[in-house]
PDB file of N, CA, C and O in Angstrom:
ATOM      1  N   MET A   1      11.708  10.942   1.967  1.00 61.00           N
ATOM      2  CA  MET A   1      10.857   9.976   2.658  1.00 61.00           C
ATOM      3  C   MET A   1       9.570   9.791   1.854  1.00 61.00           C
ATOM      4  O   MET A   1       8.919  10.746   1.480  1.00 61.00           O
ATOM      5  N   ASN A   2       9.226   8.558   1.578  1.00 84.00           N
ATOM      6  CA  ASN A   2       8.004   8.270   0.830  1.00 84.00           C
ATOM      7  C   ASN A   2       6.837   8.212   1.804  1.00 84.00           C
ATOM      8  O   ASN A   2       6.888   7.526   2.806  1.00 84.00           O
ATOM      9  N   GLU A   3       5.807   8.934   1.473  1.00 89.00           N
ATOM     10  CA  GLU A   3       4.646   9.010   2.356  1.00 89.00           C
ATOM     11  C   GLU A   3       3.358   8.849   1.573  1.00 89.00           C
ATOM     12  O   GLU A   3       3.324   9.006   0.364  1.00 89.00           O
ATOM     13  N   ARG A   4       2.306   8.540   2.305  1.00 90.00           N
ATOM     14  CA  ARG A   4       0.944   8.534   1.777  1.00 90.00           C
ATOM     15  C   ARG A   4       0.057   9.091   2.868  1.00 90.00           C
ATOM     16  O   ARG A   4       0.507   9.369   3.973  1.00 90.00           O
ATOM     17  N   GLN A   5      -1.220   9.242   2.597  1.00 92.00           N
ATOM     18  CA  GLN A   5      -2.142   9.795   3.579  1.00 92.00           C
ATOM     19  C   GLN A   5      -2.948   8.694   4.240  1.00 92.00           C
ATOM     20  O   GLN A   5      -3.391   7.757   3.578  1.00 92.00           O
ATOM     21  N   CYS A   6      -3.149   8.824   5.548  1.00 92.00           N
ATOM     22  CA  CYS A   6      -4.041   7.927   6.278  1.00 92.00           C
ATOM     23  C   CYS A   6      -5.454   8.176   5.765  1.00 92.00           C
ATOM     24  O   CYS A   6      -5.898   9.319   5.664  1.00 92.00           O
ATOM     25  N   GLN A   7      -6.173   7.109   5.429  1.00 90.00           N
ATOM     26  CA  GLN A   7      -7.531   7.266   4.904  1.00 90.00           C
ATOM     27  C   GLN A   7      -8.524   7.679   5.981  1.00 90.00           C
ATOM     28  O   GLN A   7      -9.607   8.153   5.674  1.00 90.00           O
ATOM     29  N   THR A   8      -8.143   7.521   7.251  1.00 92.00           N
ATOM     30  CA  THR A   8      -9.048   7.891   8.335  1.00 92.00           C
ATOM     31  C   THR A   8      -8.893   9.349   8.751  1.00 92.00           C
ATOM     32  O   THR A   8      -9.864  10.092   8.788  1.00 92.00           O
ATOM     33  N   CYS A   9      -7.637   9.767   9.039  1.00 95.00           N
ATOM     34  CA  CYS A   9      -7.439  11.121   9.556  1.00 95.00           C
ATOM     35  C   CYS A   9      -6.735  12.061   8.589  1.00 95.00           C
ATOM     36  O   CYS A   9      -6.694  13.260   8.826  1.00 95.00           O
ATOM     37  N   GLY A  10      -6.163  11.516   7.501  1.00 93.00           N
ATOM     38  CA  GLY A  10      -5.529  12.354   6.497  1.00 93.00           C
ATOM     39  C   GLY A  10      -4.089  12.734   6.795  1.00 93.00           C
ATOM     40  O   GLY A  10      -3.476  13.476   6.041  1.00 93.00           O
ATOM     41  N   ALA A  11      -3.518  12.219   7.881  1.00 95.00           N
ATOM     42  CA  ALA A  11      -2.143  12.535   8.241  1.00 95.00           C
ATOM     43  C   ALA A  11      -1.172  11.859   7.285  1.00 95.00           C
ATOM     44  O   ALA A  11      -1.459  10.801   6.721  1.00 95.00           O
ATOM     45  N   ALA A  12      -0.008  12.459   7.105  1.00 95.00           N
ATOM     46  CA  ALA A  12       1.039  11.869   6.270  1.00 95.00           C
ATOM     47  C   ALA A  12       1.709  10.752   7.063  1.00 95.00           C
ATOM     48  O   ALA A  12       2.170  10.964   8.181  1.00 95.00           O
ATOM     49  N   ILE A  13       1.721   9.546   6.485  1.00 93.00           N
ATOM     50  CA  ILE A  13       2.328   8.395   7.147  1.00 93.00           C
ATOM     51  C   ILE A  13       3.280   7.705   6.189  1.00 93.00           C
ATOM     52  O   ILE A  13       3.200   7.875   4.974  1.00 93.00           O
ATOM     53  N   ASP A  14       4.190   6.900   6.718  1.00 92.00           N
ATOM     54  CA  ASP A  14       5.157   6.160   5.916  1.00 92.00           C
ATOM     55  C   ASP A  14       4.439   5.160   5.013  1.00 92.00           C
ATOM     56  O   ASP A  14       3.409   4.599   5.391  1.00 92.00           O
ATOM     57  N   LEU A  15       4.994   4.925   3.835  1.00 88.00           N
ATOM     58  CA  LEU A  15       4.388   3.982   2.887  1.00 88.00           C
ATOM     59  C   LEU A  15       4.264   2.577   3.453  1.00 88.00           C
ATOM     60  O   LEU A  15       3.342   1.844   3.117  1.00 88.00           O
ATOM     61  N   ASN A  16       5.197   2.168   4.308  1.00 87.00           N
ATOM     62  CA  ASN A  16       5.193   0.810   4.849  1.00 87.00           C
ATOM     63  C   ASN A  16       4.547   0.707   6.233  1.00 87.00           C
ATOM     64  O   ASN A  16       4.584  -0.353   6.838  1.00 87.00           O
ATOM     65  N   ALA A  17       3.962   1.772   6.708  1.00 90.00           N
ATOM     66  CA  ALA A  17       3.337   1.758   8.028  1.00 90.00           C
ATOM     67  C   ALA A  17       2.140   0.811   8.049  1.00 90.00           C
ATOM     68  O   ALA A  17       1.390   0.711   7.085  1.00 90.00           O
ATOM     69  N   THR A  18       1.977   0.096   9.156  1.00 91.00           N
ATOM     70  CA  THR A  18       0.827  -0.797   9.311  1.00 91.00           C
ATOM     71  C   THR A  18      -0.228  -0.173  10.216  1.00 91.00           C
ATOM     72  O   THR A  18      -1.328  -0.700  10.339  1.00 91.00           O
ATOM     73  N   GLU A  19       0.115   0.949  10.840  1.00 94.00           N
ATOM     74  CA  GLU A  19      -0.801   1.656  11.726  1.00 94.00           C
ATOM     75  C   GLU A  19      -0.471   3.145  11.672  1.00 94.00           C
ATOM     76  O   GLU A  19       0.689   3.531  11.648  1.00 94.00           O
ATOM     77  N   CYS A  20      -1.490   3.983  11.673  1.00 93.00           N
ATOM     78  CA  CYS A  20      -1.280   5.428  11.676  1.00 93.00           C
ATOM     79  C   CYS A  20      -0.770   5.852  13.053  1.00 93.00           C
ATOM     80  O   CYS A  20      -1.373   5.517  14.071  1.00 93.00           O
ATOM     81  N   LYS A  21       0.351   6.585  13.079  1.00 93.00           N
ATOM     82  CA  LYS A  21       0.921   6.999  14.360  1.00 93.00           C
ATOM     83  C   LYS A  21       0.138   8.160  14.983  1.00 93.00           C
ATOM     84  O   LYS A  21       0.365   8.513  16.128  1.00 93.00           O
ATOM     85  N   TYR A  22      -0.813   8.730  14.255  1.00 94.00           N
ATOM     86  CA  TYR A  22      -1.596   9.842  14.779  1.00 94.00           C
ATOM     87  C   TYR A  22      -2.954   9.396  15.326  1.00 94.00           C
ATOM     88  O   TYR A  22      -3.328   9.776  16.420  1.00 94.00           O
ATOM     89  N   CYS A  23      -3.681   8.573  14.562  1.00 95.00           N
ATOM     90  CA  CYS A  23      -5.014   8.169  15.013  1.00 95.00           C
ATOM     91  C   CYS A  23      -5.081   6.709  15.454  1.00 95.00           C
ATOM     92  O   CYS A  23      -6.067   6.288  16.036  1.00 95.00           O
ATOM     93  N   GLY A  24      -4.032   5.907  15.143  1.00 94.00           N
ATOM     94  CA  GLY A  24      -3.991   4.519  15.567  1.00 94.00           C
ATOM     95  C   GLY A  24      -4.730   3.552  14.666  1.00 94.00           C
ATOM     96  O   GLY A  24      -4.789   2.358  14.930  1.00 94.00           O
ATOM     97  N   GLU A  25      -5.283   4.038  13.560  1.00 93.00           N
ATOM     98  CA  GLU A  25      -6.029   3.180  12.637  1.00 93.00           C
ATOM     99  C   GLU A  25      -5.092   2.221  11.909  1.00 93.00           C
ATOM    100  O   GLU A  25      -3.998   2.584  11.501  1.00 93.00           O
ATOM    101  N   SER A  26      -5.514   0.974  11.747  1.00 93.00           N
ATOM    102  CA  SER A  26      -4.731  -0.010  10.996  1.00 93.00           C
ATOM    103  C   SER A  26      -4.712   0.378   9.530  1.00 93.00           C
ATOM    104  O   SER A  26      -5.726   0.780   8.966  1.00 93.00           O
ATOM    105  N   ILE A  27      -3.555   0.227   8.908  1.00 88.00           N
ATOM    106  CA  ILE A  27      -3.370   0.580   7.504  1.00 88.00           C
ATOM    107  C   ILE A  27      -3.007  -0.681   6.739  1.00 88.00           C
ATOM    108  O   ILE A  27      -2.115  -1.423   7.132  1.00 88.00           O
ATOM    109  N   ALA A  28      -3.699  -0.938   5.660  1.00 79.00           N
ATOM    110  CA  ALA A  28      -3.380  -2.092   4.814  1.00 79.00           C
ATOM    111  C   ALA A  28      -2.146  -1.761   3.983  1.00 79.00           C
ATOM    112  O   ALA A  28      -2.112  -0.752   3.297  1.00 79.00           O
ATOM    113  N   VAL A  29      -1.152  -2.603   4.065  1.00 64.00           N
ATOM    114  CA  VAL A  29       0.057  -2.428   3.274  1.00 64.00           C
ATOM    115  C   VAL A  29      -0.141  -3.140   1.952  1.00 64.00           C
ATOM    116  O   VAL A  29      -0.442  -4.324   1.925  1.00 64.00           O
ATOM    117  N   GLN A  30       0.004  -2.412   0.866  1.00 61.00           N
ATOM    118  CA  GLN A  30      -0.189  -2.999  -0.449  1.00 61.00           C
ATOM    119  C   GLN A  30       1.071  -3.744  -0.870  1.00 61.00           C
ATOM    120  O   GLN A  30       2.164  -3.197  -0.843  1.00 61.00           O
ATOM    121  N   GLN A  31       0.889  -4.980  -1.263  1.00 57.00           N
ATOM    122  CA  GLN A  31       1.989  -5.788  -1.773  1.00 57.00           C
ATOM    123  C   GLN A  31       2.106  -5.542  -3.268  1.00 57.00           C
ATOM    124  O   GLN A  31       1.092  -5.443  -3.959  1.00 57.00           O
ATOM    125  N   PRO A  32       3.329  -5.449  -3.774  1.00 57.00           N
ATOM    126  CA  PRO A  32       3.470  -5.268  -5.223  1.00 57.00           C
ATOM    127  C   PRO A  32       2.910  -6.471  -5.967  1.00 57.00           C
ATOM    128  O   PRO A  32       3.107  -7.603  -5.550  1.00 57.00           O
ATOM    129  N   GLN A  33       2.191  -6.204  -7.035  1.00 57.00           N
ATOM    130  CA  GLN A  33       1.597  -7.282  -7.819  1.00 57.00           C
ATOM    131  C   GLN A  33       2.650  -7.876  -8.737  1.00 57.00           C
ATOM    132  O   GLN A  33       3.454  -7.152  -9.326  1.00 57.00           O
ATOM    133  N   GLN A  34       2.640  -9.187  -8.838  1.00 63.00           N
ATOM    134  CA  GLN A  34       3.559  -9.854  -9.743  1.00 63.00           C
ATOM    135  C   GLN A  34       2.968  -9.852 -11.143  1.00 63.00           C
ATOM    136  O   GLN A  34       1.776 -10.056 -11.323  1.00 63.00           O
ATOM    137  N   TYR A  35       3.828  -9.633 -12.103  1.00 63.00           N
ATOM    138  CA  TYR A  35       3.395  -9.609 -13.498  1.00 63.00           C
ATOM    139  C   TYR A  35       3.093 -11.025 -13.963  1.00 63.00           C
ATOM    140  O   TYR A  35       3.881 -11.931 -13.774  1.00 63.00           O
ATOM    141  N   GLN A  36       1.950 -11.194 -14.558  1.00 67.00           N
ATOM    142  CA  GLN A  36       1.585 -12.492 -15.117  1.00 67.00           C
ATOM    143  C   GLN A  36       1.443 -12.331 -16.617  1.00 67.00           C
ATOM    144  O   GLN A  36       0.706 -11.473 -17.098  1.00 67.00           O
ATOM    145  N   GLN A  37       2.134 -13.192 -17.349  1.00 71.00           N
ATOM    146  CA  GLN A  37       2.042 -13.135 -18.795  1.00 71.00           C
ATOM    147  C   GLN A  37       0.688 -13.676 -19.235  1.00 71.00           C
ATOM    148  O   GLN A  37       0.168 -14.620 -18.659  1.00 71.00           O
ATOM    149  N   PRO A  38       0.133 -13.072 -20.287  1.00 74.00           N
ATOM    150  CA  PRO A  38      -1.147 -13.566 -20.800  1.00 74.00           C
ATOM    151  C   PRO A  38      -0.998 -14.996 -21.332  1.00 74.00           C
ATOM    152  O   PRO A  38       0.015 -15.354 -21.899  1.00 74.00           O
ATOM    153  N   GLN A  39      -2.037 -15.775 -21.122  1.00 79.00           N
ATOM    154  CA  GLN A  39      -2.052 -17.154 -21.598  1.00 79.00           C
ATOM    155  C   GLN A  39      -2.642 -17.168 -23.005  1.00 79.00           C
ATOM    156  O   GLN A  39      -3.775 -16.743 -23.231  1.00 79.00           O
ATOM    157  N   TYR A  40      -1.855 -17.616 -23.965  1.00 77.00           N
ATOM    158  CA  TYR A  40      -2.331 -17.717 -25.343  1.00 77.00           C
ATOM    159  C   TYR A  40      -2.771 -19.136 -25.634  1.00 77.00           C
ATOM    160  O   TYR A  40      -2.116 -20.088 -25.265  1.00 77.00           O
ATOM    161  N   GLN A  41      -3.886 -19.265 -26.305  1.00 67.00           N
ATOM    162  CA  GLN A  41      -4.415 -20.605 -26.610  1.00 67.00           C
ATOM    163  C   GLN A  41      -4.338 -20.890 -28.077  1.00 67.00           C
ATOM    164  O   GLN A  41      -4.430 -20.120 -28.916  1.00 67.00           O
TER     165      GLN A  41
END
């Protein structure tokens, strides 16, 4: 199971969680960044 820590209470939560199940704090889900090729001039 992939986990990270809640920034508010430090509990282990699921990577895709939108709310901490322990303290109820909203968690921002990070979207994967799309690769952008450099623009050459």
